[in-house]
Coordinates of C-alpha atoms in Angstrom, one line a residue:
M1400 CA 71.1 4.0 52.0
K1401 CA 74.2 2.1 52.9
T1402 CA 77.0 4.0 54.8
I1403 CA 80.4 2.8 53.7
L1404 CA 83.9 3.9 54.8
V1405 CA 86.7 3.4 52.2
T1406 CA 90.2 4.0 53.6
G1407 CA 92.8 5.3 51.3
S1408 CA 90.2 6.7 48.9
T1409 CA 91.8 9.9 47.7
D1410 CA 93.3 8.2 44.6
G1411 CA 93.8 4.8 42.9
I1412 CA 91.6 1.9 43.6
G1413 CA 90.2 3.4 46.8
K1414 CA 88.9 6.5 44.9
A1415 CA 87.5 4.4 42.1
T1416 CA 85.8 2.3 44.7
A1417 CA 84.3 5.3 46.5
Q1418 CA 83.1 6.7 43.2
A1419 CA 81.4 3.5 42.1
L1420 CA 79.7 3.2 45.5
A1421 CA 78.5 6.8 45.3
K1422 CA 77.0 6.1 41.9
H1423 CA 75.1 3.2 43.6
G1424 CA 73.6 5.8 45.9
C1425 CA 75.6 5.0 49.0
E1426 CA 76.7 7.4 51.6
V1427 CA 80.5 7.2 51.3
I1428 CA 83.1 8.3 53.8
V1429 CA 86.2 9.2 52.0
H1430 CA 89.5 8.8 53.9
G1431 CA 92.8 10.4 53.2
R1432 CA 96.0 10.9 55.2
N1433 CA 95.3 14.6 55.6
N1434 CA 92.4 17.0 55.4
V1435 CA 93.5 18.6 52.1
R1436 CA 93.6 15.3 50.2
A1437 CA 90.4 14.0 51.7
S1438 CA 88.4 17.2 51.1
S1439 CA 89.7 17.5 47.5
A1440 CA 88.6 13.9 46.8
Q1441 CA 85.2 14.6 48.4
R1442 CA 84.6 17.6 46.1
E1443 CA 85.7 15.7 43.0
L1444 CA 83.5 12.7 43.8
I1445 CA 80.4 14.9 44.5
D1446 CA 80.9 16.6 41.2
A1447 CA 81.6 13.4 39.3
T1448 CA 78.6 11.4 40.7
G1449 CA 76.0 14.1 41.7
N1450 CA 75.8 12.3 45.1
P1451 CA 76.0 14.9 47.9
N1452 CA 76.3 12.2 50.6
I1453 CA 80.0 12.0 50.7
R1454 CA 81.9 12.8 53.9
A1455 CA 85.7 13.4 54.2
V1456 CA 87.8 12.2 57.1
S1457 CA 91.5 12.1 57.6
A1458 CA 94.1 10.1 59.5
D1459 CA 97.7 9.3 58.8
F1460 CA 98.0 5.6 59.1
S1461 CA 101.6 5.8 60.2
S1462 CA 100.3 7.1 63.5
L1463 CA 98.1 4.8 65.6
A1464 CA 97.0 7.8 67.6
Q1465 CA 95.5 9.2 64.5
V1466 CA 93.8 5.9 63.7
R1467 CA 92.3 6.0 67.2
D1468 CA 91.1 9.6 66.6
L1469 CA 89.6 8.6 63.3
A1470 CA 87.6 5.8 65.0
S1471 CA 86.5 8.2 67.7
G1472 CA 85.4 10.8 65.2
L1473 CA 83.2 8.2 63.5
S1474 CA 81.4 7.3 66.7
D1475 CA 78.7 9.9 65.9
L1476 CA 77.6 7.8 62.9
P1477 CA 74.1 6.4 63.2
K1478 CA 75.4 3.3 61.4
L1479 CA 78.2 1.8 59.4
D1480 CA 77.2 -0.8 56.9
V1481 CA 80.5 -1.6 55.3
L1482 CA 84.2 -1.0 56.2
I1483 CA 86.6 -1.3 53.2
N1484 CA 90.2 -1.4 54.4
N1485 CA 92.0 -0.3 51.2
A1486 CA 94.8 2.0 52.4
A1487 CA 98.3 0.6 51.8
I1488 CA 101.8 1.6 50.8
A1489 CA 104.6 -0.1 48.9
T1490 CA 108.2 1.1 49.3
N1491 CA 111.7 -0.1 48.5
D1492 CA 113.2 1.7 51.5
R1493 CA 112.8 0.7 55.1
S1494 CA 111.4 3.4 57.3
L1495 CA 109.6 3.5 60.6
T1496 CA 106.2 4.8 61.6
E1497 CA 105.6 7.4 64.4
D1498 CA 105.1 4.4 66.7
G1499 CA 108.4 2.8 65.7
F1500 CA 107.0 0.0 63.4
E1501 CA 108.4 -0.9 60.0
S1502 CA 106.2 1.3 57.8
T1503 CA 104.8 -1.3 55.4
F1504 CA 103.8 -3.6 58.3
G1505 CA 102.5 -0.7 60.4
I1506 CA 100.4 1.0 57.7
N1507 CA 99.2 -2.0 55.7
H1508 CA 98.4 -4.3 58.7
L1509 CA 98.5 -2.7 62.2
A1510 CA 96.5 0.4 61.2
P1511 CA 93.6 -1.5 59.6
F1512 CA 93.7 -4.1 62.4
L1513 CA 93.3 -1.3 65.0
L1514 CA 90.7 0.6 63.1
T1515 CA 88.6 -2.5 62.4
N1516 CA 88.6 -3.5 66.0
L1517 CA 87.7 0.0 67.2
L1518 CA 84.8 0.1 64.8
L1519 CA 83.5 -3.4 65.5
G1520 CA 80.9 -2.2 68.0
L1521 CA 79.4 0.2 65.4
L1522 CA 79.5 -2.5 62.7
R1523 CA 77.7 -5.0 65.0
D1524 CA 75.1 -2.4 65.9
S1525 CA 74.6 -1.8 62.1
A1526 CA 74.1 -5.5 61.3
P1527 CA 74.1 -7.0 58.9
A1528 CA 77.4 -5.3 58.1
R1529 CA 80.5 -6.2 56.1
I1530 CA 84.2 -5.8 56.3
V1531 CA 86.1 -5.9 53.1
N1532 CA 89.9 -6.1 53.2
V1533 CA 91.9 -5.3 50.1
S1534 CA 94.8 -7.8 50.1
S1535 CA 96.6 -8.9 47.0
G1536 CA 97.6 -11.9 45.0
A1537 CA 101.0 -11.0 46.4
H1538 CA 99.9 -12.6 49.7
T1539 CA 100.9 -16.0 48.1
S1540 CA 104.6 -14.9 48.2
G1541 CA 104.4 -13.6 51.8
H1542 CA 106.0 -15.2 54.9
I1543 CA 105.1 -14.2 58.4
D1544 CA 108.0 -14.5 60.8
L1545 CA 106.6 -13.7 64.2
T1546 CA 110.1 -13.2 65.6
D1547 CA 110.9 -10.4 63.0
L1548 CA 107.7 -8.8 61.9
Q1549 CA 109.5 -5.5 61.5
M1550 CA 112.0 -7.1 59.1
S1551 CA 114.9 -5.6 61.1
R1552 CA 117.3 -8.4 60.2
H1553 CA 116.8 -8.2 56.5
F1554 CA 114.5 -5.8 54.6
N1555 CA 113.3 -6.1 51.1
G1556 CA 110.5 -3.8 50.0
W1557 CA 108.7 -6.3 47.8
D1558 CA 108.9 -9.0 50.5
A1559 CA 107.6 -6.5 53.1
Y1560 CA 104.6 -5.8 50.8
C1561 CA 103.9 -9.5 50.3
N1562 CA 104.1 -10.1 54.0
S1563 CA 101.7 -7.3 54.8
K1564 CA 99.2 -8.7 52.3
L1565 CA 99.5 -12.1 53.8
A1566 CA 98.9 -10.5 57.2
N1567 CA 95.7 -8.9 55.7
A1568 CA 94.5 -12.4 54.7
L1569 CA 95.3 -14.0 58.0
F1570 CA 93.7 -11.1 59.9
T1571 CA 90.5 -11.4 57.8
C1572 CA 90.1 -15.1 58.4
E1573 CA 90.8 -14.9 62.1
L1574 CA 88.3 -12.0 62.3
A1575 CA 85.7 -14.0 60.4
R1576 CA 86.1 -16.8 63.0
R1577 CA 85.6 -14.4 65.8
L1578 CA 82.5 -12.7 64.4
D1579 CA 78.9 -13.9 64.3
P1580 CA 78.4 -14.1 60.5
N1581 CA 74.7 -13.2 61.0
L1582 CA 75.9 -9.8 62.2
V1583 CA 79.2 -9.0 60.4
T1584 CA 81.0 -10.8 57.6
A1585 CA 84.7 -10.4 56.7
N1586 CA 86.3 -11.2 53.3
F1587 CA 89.5 -10.3 51.5
L1588 CA 90.4 -9.8 47.9
H1589 CA 92.9 -9.3 45.1
P1590 CA 91.8 -6.3 43.1
G1591 CA 93.9 -7.2 40.1
V1592 CA 97.1 -5.8 38.7
I1593 CA 96.0 -2.2 38.5
D1594 CA 97.7 0.9 37.2
T1595 CA 98.4 2.8 40.5
K1596 CA 101.3 4.6 42.1
L1597 CA 101.6 1.6 44.4
L1598 CA 102.0 -0.9 41.6
H1599 CA 104.6 1.3 39.9
V1600 CA 107.0 1.0 42.9
N1601 CA 107.9 -2.4 41.6
F1602 CA 106.2 -2.9 38.2
S1603 CA 104.7 -1.0 35.2
G1604 CA 101.5 -1.3 33.3
G1605 CA 98.3 -2.5 34.9
S1606 CA 94.5 -2.3 34.3
P1607 CA 92.5 0.8 34.9
V1608 CA 91.6 1.7 38.5
E1609 CA 87.9 1.1 37.7
A1610 CA 88.7 -2.6 37.2
G1611 CA 90.3 -2.7 40.6
A1612 CA 87.2 -1.3 42.2
E1613 CA 84.9 -4.1 40.8
T1614 CA 85.6 -6.7 43.4
P1615 CA 85.5 -4.4 46.5
V1616 CA 82.2 -3.0 45.3
H1617 CA 80.9 -6.6 44.7
L1618 CA 81.8 -7.6 48.2
A1619 CA 80.4 -4.4 49.7
L1620 CA 77.0 -4.5 48.0
D1621 CA 76.1 -7.8 46.2
S1622 CA 73.4 -9.8 47.8
E1623 CA 74.9 -13.1 46.7
V1624 CA 77.8 -12.7 49.1
A1625 CA 75.7 -11.4 52.0
E1626 CA 76.3 -14.6 54.0
V1627 CA 79.8 -15.4 52.8
T1628 CA 82.6 -14.9 55.3
G1629 CA 86.3 -15.7 55.7
C1630 CA 86.9 -16.1 52.0
Y1631 CA 89.2 -14.8 49.2
F1632 CA 87.9 -13.2 46.0
V1633 CA 89.4 -12.5 42.7
N1634 CA 87.5 -11.0 39.8
R1635 CA 84.3 -11.1 41.9
Q1636 CA 84.7 -14.9 42.3
Q1637 CA 85.6 -16.9 45.4
S1638 CA 89.1 -18.3 44.9
P1639 CA 91.6 -20.4 46.7
A1640 CA 94.1 -18.5 48.8
S1641 CA 97.6 -19.4 49.8
S1642 CA 97.9 -22.5 52.0
A1643 CA 99.5 -20.2 54.6
V1644 CA 96.1 -18.6 55.1
D1645 CA 94.8 -21.9 56.5
D1646 CA 97.3 -21.8 59.4
R1647 CA 95.0 -21.1 62.3
H1648 CA 97.8 -21.1 64.8
L1649 CA 99.7 -18.5 62.8
A1650 CA 96.6 -16.4 62.4
A1651 CA 95.8 -16.5 66.1
E1652 CA 99.4 -15.7 67.1
L1653 CA 99.5 -12.7 64.6
W1654 CA 96.2 -11.5 66.2
R1655 CA 97.7 -11.8 69.7
V1656 CA 100.9 -9.9 68.7
S1657 CA 98.9 -7.3 66.8
T1658 CA 96.7 -6.7 69.8
E1659 CA 99.7 -6.1 72.0
L1660 CA 101.5 -3.9 69.5
T1661 CA 98.4 -1.7 68.9
G1662 CA 97.5 -1.5 72.6
L1663 CA 94.1 -3.1 72.3
T1664 CA 92.8 -5.2 75.1
A1665 CA 92.6 -8.9 74.3

């Protein structure tokens, strides 16, 4: 039985992903920003799937201290086969996290960057393991300005979201280069234009959340991608990413700055 952590899985794509994985017989760790939301999703998913192997954890990703506590609390796991970094926000108003970072950048990039690094030891010990990062086709409109990652000079909510999704992509590819692919793979994806609260910040419509879960589940479980790493997937197929993702210097610099901002040792 595979053990899989899905962040941001109390609603939307994350919850649909957790439900699909539970139906596949996986042990699923459901994450929400507080205990009430996480426990409610846990009960709903157990009832919906008949799979009792669903655990609830919580951490507000606007607090790096809570991200650290989450990682520490998972240290008792005998294994972690897959980490799916799905949690994200979209907002039209600039705000700051508990740590003083622009919220979209802090929650969508720094939190999963920190969590992933803190769980790498467990993932390696669980080899072969997989890291699946839910990015977006919006990464193609992103621009990483290392001199103003917090967008303090000019903030636009859609731009901030696109930038964070490009950061997800750059992080994934740099991570893949740093990992032994025989132990842990890392890939990123566009889930589609899906009918979620996040989409409706800027748009309307969208496909059902179940459609958004298909590619994360594919990357988490399918044997045909077991040895694939550092790649971008759309509709369960490997696809070309933005040319910006190929900028190794930018990826390395973003990694360096992210390490400093999250307090990780290099």
